[in-house]
Structure formats: structure tokens, C-alpha cells
Amino acid sequence: MKEIAYISGDFVELDKASISLEDRGFQFGDGVYEVIKLYDGILFKGEEHFKRLINSAELIRINLDYSVEDLKEIAFEVIKRSDKNKSGSLYIQVTRGVAPRDHNFSYTLEPTLVMYLLPPKSLPNEIREKGVSVVTLVDNRWGCCNIKTINLLPNILASQEASEKGAFEGIFISDNDIVLEGTGSNIFIVKDGVIITHPVTNKILSGITREIVFELARERFSAVEDPFSLEDLYNADEVFITSTTKEVLGVVEVDGKKIGDGVVGDVTKELNVLYREYKSNPDNF
Ligand code: PDD
């Protein structure tokens, strides 16, 4: 099986691909990334993800000399040249580039651009139907969570903690008890028929799935972007999380407390169906 990676101009076999020890991504986590879902070898919302990548790079002052079209072309080549299952995801990483170790950086560095395919991470249907449990954790991240940085230490530690507590996902809560997002997902609640999710600020990543689901929710139900508290989360009728790989996933337990009747709610189920319909329409890619 041939797995091909793109590294700054070259297409190489994944197991032969290498990065310099002095790449600033390796040394400082100085870079940004995206994960794009593939359906039968076609990027789902490629445009939106590449725009977000370019924006994240700009926000950390990386001069990325690639347009959305350039990035799409490279992605297309990686997919074409790889034998890997084409229903996984495309991983894209941009770092500031290679330089002798120094906290300060030069704007003349050539950014490192990497793309390769990740295997499918599909959830067993049983988990989707039953829903998952989550635990809440104090948000100890920096103040720019709108940037999709590869510097994911707080996220991976929180995810590990959640997993060791037997939960599927960890949910970050701010100092003043506001529910922000998951370690790798956005979160929604449903209360008295209204769907609520945290507004797009620097406290959360503006998820592409969140955006699609919010629009679908607005068309079919009543949906608002409003901060909500931990108390609201515990008392919600329904809770669900969204991400590129998790799609729409019902949450039935938070910190050991049952949500609603402890089963995936009707609104969540319906949004799941609407999301599946949406992604099965090629016009929406
Ligand atoms: N994570 N919030 C955080 C902190 C995330 O890392 C992610 C995605 C999301 C959801 O964004 P989107 O709907 O655009 O995937 C929200 C990806 C999937 C990851 O790190 O693997």
C-alpha cells in the first residue's frame, strides 16, 4: 500500500518522509493545521478548511504563499497518488519553517507545508445511537483558541484526562463557568426547543461542522449563539458535540449526571439526519 505525503514541494512515501530537527513546528509547536474529511476521495468543505488554514497562518504571522486553489491542487495530487482508503481525512500542517533554535523568528523563513491522508476514524453505529459521556475540565488554554494551532498540549492532556475518566470527550469550562467547547469538538445544548452554542470568539475554534449544523438547526428549529453556563449544560434537555470526524454526536451524560432521559434526544437525531443528507449532496462540497 502506497501512502504518499507532500512536504514543501515533494511527494514522498509517508514512511520515508522526514522533517528537520530545527523545524519550528517540532521545536516550538510554531504552526497551524487542518483536518478535512474525505468522502470517496473528495474533500468535504475543502474551501472552508483551506481558508481557515490561511487565516490561522496569518494570525500567527506566517507568510503562507499559497492560495486556496494551490492548496486544493496539492491535496488533489496527494489523494490521487495515495492508495490509502479514500474515506479517511486529509491532514494539513504548516509550520513557520526551519531555522537555528531561537524564540524570535524571521519573516523570510520558508514555511513547511505538509499534507497526507489519515485513516477513517468512524464511530461504531452503536455509540452513535447510544450517545456518549463527557466530563468538564477547567480551560487552561491560551487566549487565541480561534487559531487552529498545532500547539495542542492543553487539548491532548484534557482529552487524555477525559479518556482516563472513562469519558468520550472533555469539555472546557471558563473561569466564570461558561461552557466553551470540547478538546476537539464544539458543543451545543437544546433547552425548551432552542438550540444554543457558544458564539464565535477567541475562546473557541469556529468549527466548520458547527457552522453547517448551526445553519441546519436555524432552518429547522430555533437556534442561537449565546454563552451558556455549566448549570445550563447539566440541566439541558439534550446535548451534542460536532466536529469533522465526529459529525453530530449525542451526549447523554455530563460529569456522571444524566442529560434529559439519558438517551440521544429527538432534536439531536434529527440534526444527525439533516447533516447526513447535507453531506450526501455533492452540491454542498
Ligand atoms: N478538531 N474545537 C476544537 C478545539 C477542535 O480541535 C475541533 C476540530 C473543533 C471542530 O472543528 P471542525 O468542525 O472544523 O472539525 C472544535 C479536529 C477534527 C482535530 O483536531 O482532529
PDB file of C-alpha atoms and ligand atoms in Angstrom:
ATOM      1  CA  MET A   1       0.000   0.000   0.000  1.00  0.00           C
ATOM      2  CA  LYS A   2       1.405   3.343  -1.079  1.00  0.00           C
ATOM      3  CA  GLU A   3       0.911   6.232   1.309  1.00  0.00           C
ATOM      4  CA  ILE A   4       2.087   9.492  -0.095  1.00  0.00           C
ATOM      5  CA  ALA A   5       2.954  12.638   1.819  1.00  0.00           C
ATOM      6  CA  TYR A   6       3.560  16.076   0.412  1.00  0.00           C
ATOM      7  CA  ILE A   7       6.378  18.031   2.050  1.00  0.00           C
ATOM      8  CA  SER A   8       7.087  21.515   0.746  1.00  0.00           C
ATOM      9  CA  GLY A   9       7.250  20.724  -2.948  1.00  0.00           C
ATOM     10  CA  ASP A  10       7.926  16.963  -2.912  1.00  0.00           C
ATOM     11  CA  PHE A  11       5.651  13.947  -2.943  1.00  0.00           C
ATOM     12  CA  VAL A  12       7.336  11.162  -0.953  1.00  0.00           C
ATOM     13  CA  GLU A  13       6.341   7.839   0.581  1.00  0.00           C
ATOM     14  CA  LEU A  14       4.982   8.545   4.043  1.00  0.00           C
ATOM     15  CA  ASP A  15       7.440   6.252   5.860  1.00  0.00           C
ATOM     16  CA  LYS A  16      10.364   7.930   4.091  1.00  0.00           C
ATOM     17  CA  ALA A  17       9.166  11.458   4.803  1.00  0.00           C
ATOM     18  CA  SER A  18      11.261  13.467   7.240  1.00  0.00           C
ATOM     19  CA  ILE A  19      11.333  16.909   8.801  1.00  0.00           C
ATOM     20  CA  SER A  20      14.345  18.823  10.107  1.00  0.00           C
ATOM     21  CA  LEU A  21      15.083  18.765  13.850  1.00  0.00           C
ATOM     22  CA  GLU A  22      15.167  22.519  13.578  1.00  0.00           C
ATOM     23  CA  ASP A  23      11.695  22.835  12.115  1.00  0.00           C
ATOM     24  CA  ARG A  24       9.959  25.351  14.360  1.00  0.00           C
ATOM     25  CA  GLY A  25       6.875  23.150  14.411  1.00  0.00           C
ATOM     26  CA  PHE A  26       8.918  20.436  16.110  1.00  0.00           C
ATOM     27  CA  GLN A  27      10.730  22.802  18.465  1.00  0.00           C
ATOM     28  CA  PHE A  28       8.025  25.285  19.428  1.00  0.00           C
ATOM     29  CA  GLY A  29       4.718  23.958  18.107  1.00  0.00           C
ATOM     30  CA  ASP A  30       5.009  27.019  15.876  1.00  0.00           C
ATOM     31  CA  GLY A  31       2.436  26.163  13.241  1.00  0.00           C
ATOM     32  CA  VAL A  32      -1.188  25.594  12.291  1.00  0.00           C
ATOM     33  CA  TYR A  33      -3.176  22.680  10.894  1.00  0.00           C
ATOM     34  CA  GLU A  34      -6.437  21.398   9.434  1.00  0.00           C
ATOM     35  CA  VAL A  35      -8.203  18.052   9.209  1.00  0.00           C
ATOM     36  CA  ILE A  36     -10.535  17.683   6.215  1.00  0.00           C
ATOM     37  CA  LYS A  37     -12.909  14.766   5.814  1.00  0.00           C
ATOM     38  CA  LEU A  38     -12.804  12.830   2.572  1.00  0.00           C
ATOM     39  CA  TYR A  39     -15.848  11.175   1.096  1.00  0.00           C
ATOM     40  CA  ASP A  40     -14.855   8.825  -1.730  1.00  0.00           C
ATOM     41  CA  GLY A  41     -11.674  10.771  -2.294  1.00  0.00           C
ATOM     42  CA  ILE A  42     -13.405  14.166  -2.402  1.00  0.00           C
ATOM     43  CA  LEU A  43     -12.656  16.854   0.165  1.00  0.00           C
ATOM     44  CA  PHE A  44     -15.685  17.881   2.189  1.00  0.00           C
ATOM     45  CA  LYS A  45     -15.663  21.683   2.652  1.00  0.00           C
ATOM     46  CA  GLY A  46     -12.084  21.913   1.363  1.00  0.00           C
ATOM     47  CA  GLU A  47     -12.518  25.584   0.523  1.00  0.00           C
ATOM     48  CA  GLU A  48     -13.639  26.473   4.060  1.00  0.00           C
ATOM     49  CA  HIS A  49     -10.846  24.456   5.700  1.00  0.00           C
ATOM     50  CA  PHE A  50      -8.129  25.932   3.474  1.00  0.00           C
ATOM     51  CA  LYS A  51      -9.457  29.444   4.116  1.00  0.00           C
ATOM     52  CA  ARG A  52      -9.313  28.775   7.849  1.00  0.00           C
ATOM     53  CA  LEU A  53      -5.758  27.420   7.464  1.00  0.00           C
ATOM     54  CA  ILE A  54      -4.624  30.544   5.633  1.00  0.00           C
ATOM     55  CA  ASN A  55      -6.342  32.695   8.266  1.00  0.00           C
ATOM     56  CA  SER A  56      -4.749  30.760  11.164  1.00  0.00           C
ATOM     57  CA  ALA A  57      -1.327  31.145   9.493  1.00  0.00           C
ATOM     58  CA  GLU A  58      -1.877  34.894   9.071  1.00  0.00           C
ATOM     59  CA  LEU A  59      -2.914  35.263  12.700  1.00  0.00           C
ATOM     60  CA  ILE A  60       0.411  33.810  13.868  1.00  0.00           C
ATOM     61  CA  ARG A  61       2.234  35.883  11.229  1.00  0.00           C
ATOM     62  CA  ILE A  62       3.301  33.053   8.921  1.00  0.00           C
ATOM     63  CA  ASN A  63       3.507  34.267   5.335  1.00  0.00           C
ATOM     64  CA  LEU A  64       1.899  31.381   3.525  1.00  0.00           C
ATOM     65  CA  ASP A  65       2.420  31.896  -0.152  1.00  0.00           C
ATOM     66  CA  TYR A  66      -0.338  29.509  -1.252  1.00  0.00           C
ATOM     67  CA  SER A  67      -3.852  30.333  -2.368  1.00  0.00           C
ATOM     68  CA  VAL A  68      -6.872  28.132  -1.651  1.00  0.00           C
ATOM     69  CA  GLU A  69      -6.567  26.901  -5.243  1.00  0.00           C
ATOM     70  CA  ASP A  70      -2.848  25.999  -4.815  1.00  0.00           C
ATOM     71  CA  LEU A  71      -3.677  24.064  -1.652  1.00  0.00           C
ATOM     72  CA  LYS A  72      -6.578  22.282  -3.348  1.00  0.00           C
ATOM     73  CA  GLU A  73      -4.297  21.207  -6.208  1.00  0.00           C
ATOM     74  CA  ILE A  74      -1.695  19.758  -3.845  1.00  0.00           C
ATOM     75  CA  ALA A  75      -4.431  17.968  -1.890  1.00  0.00           C
ATOM     76  CA  PHE A  76      -5.795  16.539  -5.112  1.00  0.00           C
ATOM     77  CA  GLU A  77      -2.343  15.144  -6.017  1.00  0.00           C
ATOM     78  CA  VAL A  78      -1.847  13.604  -2.561  1.00  0.00           C
ATOM     79  CA  ILE A  79      -5.228  11.896  -2.786  1.00  0.00           C
ATOM     80  CA  LYS A  80      -4.583  10.734  -6.348  1.00  0.00           C
ATOM     81  CA  ARG A  81      -1.126   9.329  -5.574  1.00  0.00           C
ATOM     82  CA  SER A  82      -2.126   7.575  -2.318  1.00  0.00           C
ATOM     83  CA  ASP A  83      -3.527   4.074  -2.205  1.00  0.00           C
ATOM     84  CA  LYS A  84      -4.934   4.647   1.234  1.00  0.00           C
ATOM     85  CA  ASN A  85      -8.616   4.315   1.995  1.00  0.00           C
ATOM     86  CA  LYS A  86     -10.092   7.438   0.472  1.00  0.00           C
ATOM     87  CA  SER A  87     -12.774   7.877   3.096  1.00  0.00           C
ATOM     88  CA  GLY A  88     -10.441   8.994   5.849  1.00  0.00           C
ATOM     89  CA  SER A  89      -9.216  12.546   6.267  1.00  0.00           C
ATOM     90  CA  LEU A  90      -6.568  14.805   4.828  1.00  0.00           C
ATOM     91  CA  TYR A  91      -4.144  16.214   7.405  1.00  0.00           C
ATOM     92  CA  ILE A  92      -2.507  19.538   6.558  1.00  0.00           C
ATOM     93  CA  GLN A  93       0.165  21.206   8.643  1.00  0.00           C
ATOM     94  CA  VAL A  94       2.001  24.459   8.107  1.00  0.00           C
ATOM     95  CA  THR A  95       4.916  25.457  10.293  1.00  0.00           C
ATOM     96  CA  ARG A  96       6.957  28.636  10.275  1.00  0.00           C
ATOM     97  CA  GLY A  97       9.876  26.712   8.764  1.00  0.00           C
ATOM     98  CA  VAL A  98      13.419  25.681   9.635  1.00  0.00           C
ATOM     99  CA  ALA A  99      15.877  27.928  11.486  1.00  0.00           C
ATOM    100  CA  PRO A 100      18.517  27.656  14.235  1.00  0.00           C
ATOM    101  CA  ARG A 101      16.652  27.449  17.535  1.00  0.00           C
ATOM    102  CA  ASP A 102      15.646  30.904  18.693  1.00  0.00           C
ATOM    103  CA  HIS A 103      12.364  32.108  20.147  1.00  0.00           C
ATOM    104  CA  ASN A 104      12.409  35.085  17.785  1.00  0.00           C
ATOM    105  CA  PHE A 105      11.731  34.430  14.130  1.00  0.00           C
ATOM    106  CA  SER A 106      12.487  35.924  10.771  1.00  0.00           C
ATOM    107  CA  TYR A 107       9.734  36.714   8.275  1.00  0.00           C
ATOM    108  CA  THR A 108      11.957  35.389   5.468  1.00  0.00           C
ATOM    109  CA  LEU A 109      11.655  31.724   6.538  1.00  0.00           C
ATOM    110  CA  GLU A 110      10.133  29.301   4.045  1.00  0.00           C
ATOM    111  CA  PRO A 111       7.103  27.728   5.779  1.00  0.00           C
ATOM    112  CA  THR A 112       6.963  23.919   5.878  1.00  0.00           C
ATOM    113  CA  LEU A 113       3.761  22.624   4.279  1.00  0.00           C
ATOM    114  CA  VAL A 114       2.793  19.006   4.846  1.00  0.00           C
ATOM    115  CA  MET A 115      -0.228  17.025   3.644  1.00  0.00           C
ATOM    116  CA  TYR A 116      -1.042  13.347   3.971  1.00  0.00           C
ATOM    117  CA  LEU A 117      -4.037  11.083   4.456  1.00  0.00           C
ATOM    118  CA  LEU A 118      -5.270   9.809   7.814  1.00  0.00           C
ATOM    119  CA  PRO A 119      -7.258   6.561   8.064  1.00  0.00           C
ATOM    120  CA  PRO A 120     -11.036   6.752   8.697  1.00  0.00           C
ATOM    121  CA  LYS A 121     -11.967   7.309  12.331  1.00  0.00           C
ATOM    122  CA  SER A 122     -15.555   6.250  12.041  1.00  0.00           C
ATOM    123  CA  LEU A 123     -17.556   5.656  15.186  1.00  0.00           C
ATOM    124  CA  PRO A 124     -19.420   2.384  15.586  1.00  0.00           C
ATOM    125  CA  ASN A 125     -23.123   2.923  14.973  1.00  0.00           C
ATOM    126  CA  GLU A 126     -23.873   1.574  18.420  1.00  0.00           C
ATOM    127  CA  ILE A 127     -22.005   4.502  20.030  1.00  0.00           C
ATOM    128  CA  ARG A 128     -23.802   6.983  17.794  1.00  0.00           C
ATOM    129  CA  GLU A 129     -27.151   5.505  18.740  1.00  0.00           C
ATOM    130  CA  LYS A 130     -26.457   5.274  22.470  1.00  0.00           C
ATOM    131  CA  GLY A 131     -24.667   8.626  22.767  1.00  0.00           C
ATOM    132  CA  VAL A 132     -21.512   9.340  24.747  1.00  0.00           C
ATOM    133  CA  SER A 133     -20.497  10.683  28.128  1.00  0.00           C
ATOM    134  CA  VAL A 134     -18.302  13.742  28.600  1.00  0.00           C
ATOM    135  CA  VAL A 135     -16.535  15.327  31.547  1.00  0.00           C
ATOM    136  CA  THR A 136     -15.898  19.020  32.110  1.00  0.00           C
ATOM    137  CA  LEU A 137     -12.446  20.472  32.691  1.00  0.00           C
ATOM    138  CA  VAL A 138     -11.022  23.878  33.506  1.00  0.00           C
ATOM    139  CA  ASP A 139      -9.931  25.688  30.346  1.00  0.00           C
ATOM    140  CA  ASN A 140      -6.214  26.307  30.779  1.00  0.00           C
ATOM    141  CA  ARG A 141      -5.536  27.216  27.126  1.00  0.00           C
ATOM    142  CA  TRP A 142      -4.241  30.491  25.791  1.00  0.00           C
ATOM    143  CA  GLY A 143      -6.487  33.376  24.703  1.00  0.00           C
ATOM    144  CA  CYS A 144      -6.450  32.615  20.962  1.00  0.00           C
ATOM    145  CA  CYS A 145      -8.455  29.398  20.626  1.00  0.00           C
ATOM    146  CA  ASN A 146      -9.813  30.716  17.313  1.00  0.00           C
ATOM    147  CA  ILE A 147      -6.408  29.844  15.800  1.00  0.00           C
ATOM    148  CA  LYS A 148      -6.078  26.177  14.843  1.00  0.00           C
ATOM    149  CA  THR A 149      -2.552  25.832  16.170  1.00  0.00           C
ATOM    150  CA  ILE A 150      -0.582  22.575  16.331  1.00  0.00           C
ATOM    151  CA  ASN A 151       0.308  23.624  19.877  1.00  0.00           C
ATOM    152  CA  LEU A 152      -2.265  21.281  21.354  1.00  0.00           C
ATOM    153  CA  LEU A 153      -0.775  20.438  24.750  1.00  0.00           C
ATOM    154  CA  PRO A 154      -3.782  21.559  26.848  1.00  0.00           C
ATOM    155  CA  ASN A 155      -6.133  19.774  24.436  1.00  0.00           C
ATOM    156  CA  ILE A 156      -4.271  16.471  24.436  1.00  0.00           C
ATOM    157  CA  LEU A 157      -3.829  16.468  28.216  1.00  0.00           C
ATOM    158  CA  ALA A 158      -7.518  17.259  28.702  1.00  0.00           C
ATOM    159  CA  SER A 159      -8.520  14.607  26.176  1.00  0.00           C
ATOM    160  CA  GLN A 160      -6.315  12.058  27.928  1.00  0.00           C
ATOM    161  CA  GLU A 161      -7.791  13.014  31.320  1.00  0.00           C
ATOM    162  CA  ALA A 162     -11.324  12.642  29.945  1.00  0.00           C
ATOM    163  CA  SER A 163     -10.464   9.274  28.447  1.00  0.00           C
ATOM    164  CA  GLU A 164      -8.874   8.040  31.692  1.00  0.00           C
ATOM    165  CA  LYS A 165     -12.102   9.032  33.463  1.00  0.00           C
ATOM    166  CA  GLY A 166     -13.993   6.827  31.029  1.00  0.00           C
ATOM    167  CA  ALA A 167     -15.453   9.733  29.042  1.00  0.00           C
ATOM    168  CA  PHE A 168     -15.508  10.157  25.282  1.00  0.00           C
ATOM    169  CA  GLU A 169     -14.653  13.857  25.285  1.00  0.00           C
ATOM    170  CA  GLY A 170     -13.547  16.598  27.675  1.00  0.00           C
ATOM    171  CA  ILE A 171     -15.390  19.918  27.651  1.00  0.00           C
ATOM    172  CA  PHE A 172     -13.548  23.124  28.506  1.00  0.00           C
ATOM    173  CA  ILE A 173     -15.254  25.424  31.024  1.00  0.00           C
ATOM    174  CA  SER A 174     -14.084  29.009  31.533  1.00  0.00           C
ATOM    175  CA  ASP A 175     -13.163  30.505  34.929  1.00  0.00           C
ATOM    176  CA  ASN A 176     -16.627  32.042  35.137  1.00  0.00           C
ATOM    177  CA  ASP A 177     -18.370  28.711  34.443  1.00  0.00           C
ATOM    178  CA  ILE A 178     -19.140  29.258  30.750  1.00  0.00           C
ATOM    179  CA  VAL A 179     -19.181  26.145  28.563  1.00  0.00           C
ATOM    180  CA  LEU A 180     -16.758  26.744  25.679  1.00  0.00           C
ATOM    181  CA  GLU A 181     -16.025  23.693  23.519  1.00  0.00           C
ATOM    182  CA  GLY A 182     -14.614  20.186  23.587  1.00  0.00           C
ATOM    183  CA  THR A 183     -10.916  19.264  23.366  1.00  0.00           C
ATOM    184  CA  GLY A 184     -11.538  18.525  19.666  1.00  0.00           C
ATOM    185  CA  SER A 185     -15.160  19.472  19.080  1.00  0.00           C
ATOM    186  CA  ASN A 186     -17.807  22.170  19.518  1.00  0.00           C
ATOM    187  CA  ILE A 187     -20.738  21.715  21.881  1.00  0.00           C
ATOM    188  CA  PHE A 188     -24.453  22.524  21.648  1.00  0.00           C
ATOM    189  CA  ILE A 189     -27.316  22.243  24.114  1.00  0.00           C
ATOM    190  CA  VAL A 190     -31.053  22.080  23.490  1.00  0.00           C
ATOM    191  CA  LYS A 191     -33.324  23.702  26.079  1.00  0.00           C
ATOM    192  CA  ASP A 192     -37.087  24.129  25.677  1.00  0.00           C
ATOM    193  CA  GLY A 193     -36.774  23.637  21.926  1.00  0.00           C
ATOM    194  CA  VAL A 194     -33.966  26.197  21.465  1.00  0.00           C
ATOM    195  CA  ILE A 195     -30.543  25.081  20.250  1.00  0.00           C
ATOM    196  CA  ILE A 196     -27.705  27.032  21.873  1.00  0.00           C
ATOM    197  CA  THR A 197     -23.975  27.130  21.174  1.00  0.00           C
ATOM    198  CA  HIS A 198     -21.167  29.445  22.265  1.00  0.00           C
ATOM    199  CA  PRO A 199     -20.684  32.414  19.917  1.00  0.00           C
ATOM    200  CA  VAL A 200     -17.596  32.586  17.697  1.00  0.00           C
ATOM    201  CA  THR A 201     -14.976  34.405  19.789  1.00  0.00           C
ATOM    202  CA  ASN A 202     -11.309  33.817  20.608  1.00  0.00           C
ATOM    203  CA  LYS A 203     -12.467  31.342  23.283  1.00  0.00           C
ATOM    204  CA  ILE A 204     -13.389  28.631  20.766  1.00  0.00           C
ATOM    205  CA  LEU A 205     -12.447  27.307  17.368  1.00  0.00           C
ATOM    206  CA  SER A 206     -15.012  28.289  14.797  1.00  0.00           C
ATOM    207  CA  GLY A 207     -15.751  24.715  13.721  1.00  0.00           C
ATOM    208  CA  ILE A 208     -16.729  24.109  10.111  1.00  0.00           C
ATOM    209  CA  THR A 209     -19.142  21.383  11.265  1.00  0.00           C
ATOM    210  CA  ARG A 210     -20.510  23.734  13.947  1.00  0.00           C
ATOM    211  CA  GLU A 211     -21.282  26.289  11.246  1.00  0.00           C
ATOM    212  CA  ILE A 212     -23.079  23.792   8.986  1.00  0.00           C
ATOM    213  CA  VAL A 213     -25.043  22.281  11.872  1.00  0.00           C
ATOM    214  CA  PHE A 214     -25.967  25.720  13.213  1.00  0.00           C
ATOM    215  CA  GLU A 215     -27.352  26.713   9.805  1.00  0.00           C
ATOM    216  CA  LEU A 216     -29.294  23.444   9.527  1.00  0.00           C
ATOM    217  CA  ALA A 217     -30.587  23.988  13.062  1.00  0.00           C
ATOM    218  CA  ARG A 218     -31.671  27.535  12.246  1.00  0.00           C
ATOM    219  CA  GLU A 219     -33.616  26.385   9.196  1.00  0.00           C
ATOM    220  CA  ARG A 220     -35.484  23.666  11.060  1.00  0.00           C
ATOM    221  CA  PHE A 221     -35.613  24.804  14.714  1.00  0.00           C
ATOM    222  CA  SER A 222     -34.841  27.847  16.752  1.00  0.00           C
ATOM    223  CA  ALA A 223     -31.072  28.295  17.236  1.00  0.00           C
ATOM    224  CA  VAL A 224     -28.969  30.981  18.915  1.00  0.00           C
ATOM    225  CA  GLU A 225     -25.300  31.686  19.577  1.00  0.00           C
ATOM    226  CA  ASP A 226     -25.189  32.562  23.268  1.00  0.00           C
ATOM    227  CA  PRO A 227     -22.821  31.772  26.109  1.00  0.00           C
ATOM    228  CA  PHE A 228     -24.333  29.183  28.486  1.00  0.00           C
ATOM    229  CA  SER A 229     -23.225  28.014  31.900  1.00  0.00           C
ATOM    230  CA  LEU A 230     -22.200  24.679  33.359  1.00  0.00           C
ATOM    231  CA  GLU A 231     -25.522  24.702  35.203  1.00  0.00           C
ATOM    232  CA  ASP A 232     -27.322  25.114  31.832  1.00  0.00           C
ATOM    233  CA  LEU A 233     -25.315  22.192  30.483  1.00  0.00           C
ATOM    234  CA  TYR A 234     -26.347  19.930  33.386  1.00  0.00           C
ATOM    235  CA  ASN A 235     -29.985  20.999  33.001  1.00  0.00           C
ATOM    236  CA  ALA A 236     -30.169  20.795  29.211  1.00  0.00           C
ATOM    237  CA  ASP A 237     -32.821  18.661  27.535  1.00  0.00           C
ATOM    238  CA  GLU A 238     -30.234  17.489  25.011  1.00  0.00           C
ATOM    239  CA  VAL A 239     -26.523  17.926  24.431  1.00  0.00           C
ATOM    240  CA  PHE A 240     -24.459  17.140  21.363  1.00  0.00           C
ATOM    241  CA  ILE A 241     -20.965  17.767  20.038  1.00  0.00           C
ATOM    242  CA  THR A 242     -19.780  18.374  16.475  1.00  0.00           C
ATOM    243  CA  SER A 243     -16.520  18.024  14.559  1.00  0.00           C
ATOM    244  CA  THR A 244     -15.198  16.998  11.162  1.00  0.00           C
ATOM    245  CA  THR A 245     -14.656  13.424  12.295  1.00  0.00           C
ATOM    246  CA  LYS A 246     -17.369  13.124  14.993  1.00  0.00           C
ATOM    247  CA  GLU A 247     -20.012  14.874  12.852  1.00  0.00           C
ATOM    248  CA  VAL A 248     -23.129  15.227  15.111  1.00  0.00           C
ATOM    249  CA  LEU A 249     -22.743  13.118  18.225  1.00  0.00           C
ATOM    250  CA  GLY A 250     -25.285  12.923  21.052  1.00  0.00           C
ATOM    251  CA  VAL A 251     -24.084  13.365  24.644  1.00  0.00           C
ATOM    252  CA  VAL A 252     -26.154  11.555  27.268  1.00  0.00           C
ATOM    253  CA  GLU A 253     -24.072  12.111  30.389  1.00  0.00           C
ATOM    254  CA  VAL A 254     -22.033  15.061  31.690  1.00  0.00           C
ATOM    255  CA  ASP A 255     -19.797  14.599  34.755  1.00  0.00           C
ATOM    256  CA  GLY A 256     -21.736  11.446  35.622  1.00  0.00           C
ATOM    257  CA  LYS A 257     -25.090  13.286  35.512  1.00  0.00           C
ATOM    258  CA  LYS A 258     -27.735  12.080  33.097  1.00  0.00           C
ATOM    259  CA  ILE A 259     -28.867  14.547  30.407  1.00  0.00           C
ATOM    260  CA  GLY A 260     -32.647  14.541  29.866  1.00  0.00           C
ATOM    261  CA  ASP A 261     -33.784  10.935  29.802  1.00  0.00           C
ATOM    262  CA  GLY A 262     -30.238   9.664  29.312  1.00  0.00           C
ATOM    263  CA  VAL A 263     -30.803   8.824  25.654  1.00  0.00           C
ATOM    264  CA  VAL A 264     -29.922  10.662  22.448  1.00  0.00           C
ATOM    265  CA  GLY A 265     -32.616  13.336  22.060  1.00  0.00           C
ATOM    266  CA  ASP A 266     -35.001  13.830  19.149  1.00  0.00           C
ATOM    267  CA  VAL A 267     -33.530  17.167  18.037  1.00  0.00           C
ATOM    268  CA  THR A 268     -30.019  15.649  18.001  1.00  0.00           C
ATOM    269  CA  LYS A 269     -31.306  12.683  15.992  1.00  0.00           C
ATOM    270  CA  GLU A 270     -32.971  14.946  13.502  1.00  0.00           C
ATOM    271  CA  LEU A 271     -29.894  17.132  13.106  1.00  0.00           C
ATOM    272  CA  ASN A 272     -27.874  13.986  12.543  1.00  0.00           C
ATOM    273  CA  VAL A 273     -30.195  13.016   9.702  1.00  0.00           C
ATOM    274  CA  LEU A 274     -30.089  16.553   8.259  1.00  0.00           C
ATOM    275  CA  TYR A 275     -26.279  16.573   8.434  1.00  0.00           C
ATOM    276  CA  ARG A 276     -26.079  13.192   6.695  1.00  0.00           C
ATOM    277  CA  GLU A 277     -28.392  14.427   3.971  1.00  0.00           C
ATOM    278  CA  TYR A 278     -26.343  17.602   3.626  1.00  0.00           C
ATOM    279  CA  LYS A 279     -23.036  15.782   3.215  1.00  0.00           C
ATOM    280  CA  SER A 280     -24.511  13.280   0.766  1.00  0.00           C
ATOM    281  CA  ASN A 281     -25.346  16.110  -1.641  1.00  0.00           C
ATOM    282  CA  PRO A 282     -22.331  16.811  -3.931  1.00  0.00           C
ATOM    283  CA  ASP A 283     -23.542  20.422  -4.324  1.00  0.00           C
ATOM    284  CA  ASN A 284     -22.609  21.002  -0.686  1.00  0.00           C
ATOM    285  CA  PHE A 285     -18.948  20.017  -1.062  1.00  0.00           C
TER     286      PHE A 285
HETATM  287  N1  PDD B   1     -10.605  19.131  15.722  1.00  0.00           N
HETATM  288  N2  PDD B   1     -12.788  22.737  18.554  1.00  0.00           N
HETATM  289  C1  PDD B   1     -11.547  22.206  18.613  1.00  0.00           C
HETATM  290  C2  PDD B   1     -10.655  22.593  19.749  1.00  0.00           C
HETATM  291  C3  PDD B   1     -11.121  21.308  17.603  1.00  0.00           C
HETATM  292  O1  PDD B   1      -9.875  20.796  17.642  1.00  0.00           O
HETATM  293  C4  PDD B   1     -12.011  20.954  16.572  1.00  0.00           C
HETATM  294  C5  PDD B   1     -11.621  20.014  15.458  1.00  0.00           C
HETATM  295  C6  PDD B   1     -13.298  21.527  16.554  1.00  0.00           C
HETATM  296  C7  PDD B   1     -14.301  21.224  15.469  1.00  0.00           C
HETATM  297  O2  PDD B   1     -13.949  21.848  14.255  1.00  0.00           O
HETATM  298  P1  PDD B   1     -14.370  21.261  12.836  1.00  0.00           P
HETATM  299  O3  PDD B   1     -15.833  21.083  12.846  1.00  0.00           O
HETATM  300  O4  PDD B   1     -13.931  22.311  11.891  1.00  0.00           O
HETATM  301  O5  PDD B   1     -13.643  19.944  12.652  1.00  0.00           O
HETATM  302  C8  PDD B   1     -13.639  22.421  17.555  1.00  0.00           C
HETATM  303  C9  PDD B   1     -10.069  18.320  14.641  1.00  0.00           C
HETATM  304  C10 PDD B   1     -11.040  17.450  13.992  1.00  0.00           C
HETATM  305  C11 PDD B   1      -8.823  17.591  15.138  1.00  0.00           C
HETATM  306  O6  PDD B   1      -8.047  18.214  15.844  1.00  0.00           O
HETATM  307  O7  PDD B   1      -8.611  16.441  14.797  1.00  0.00           O
END
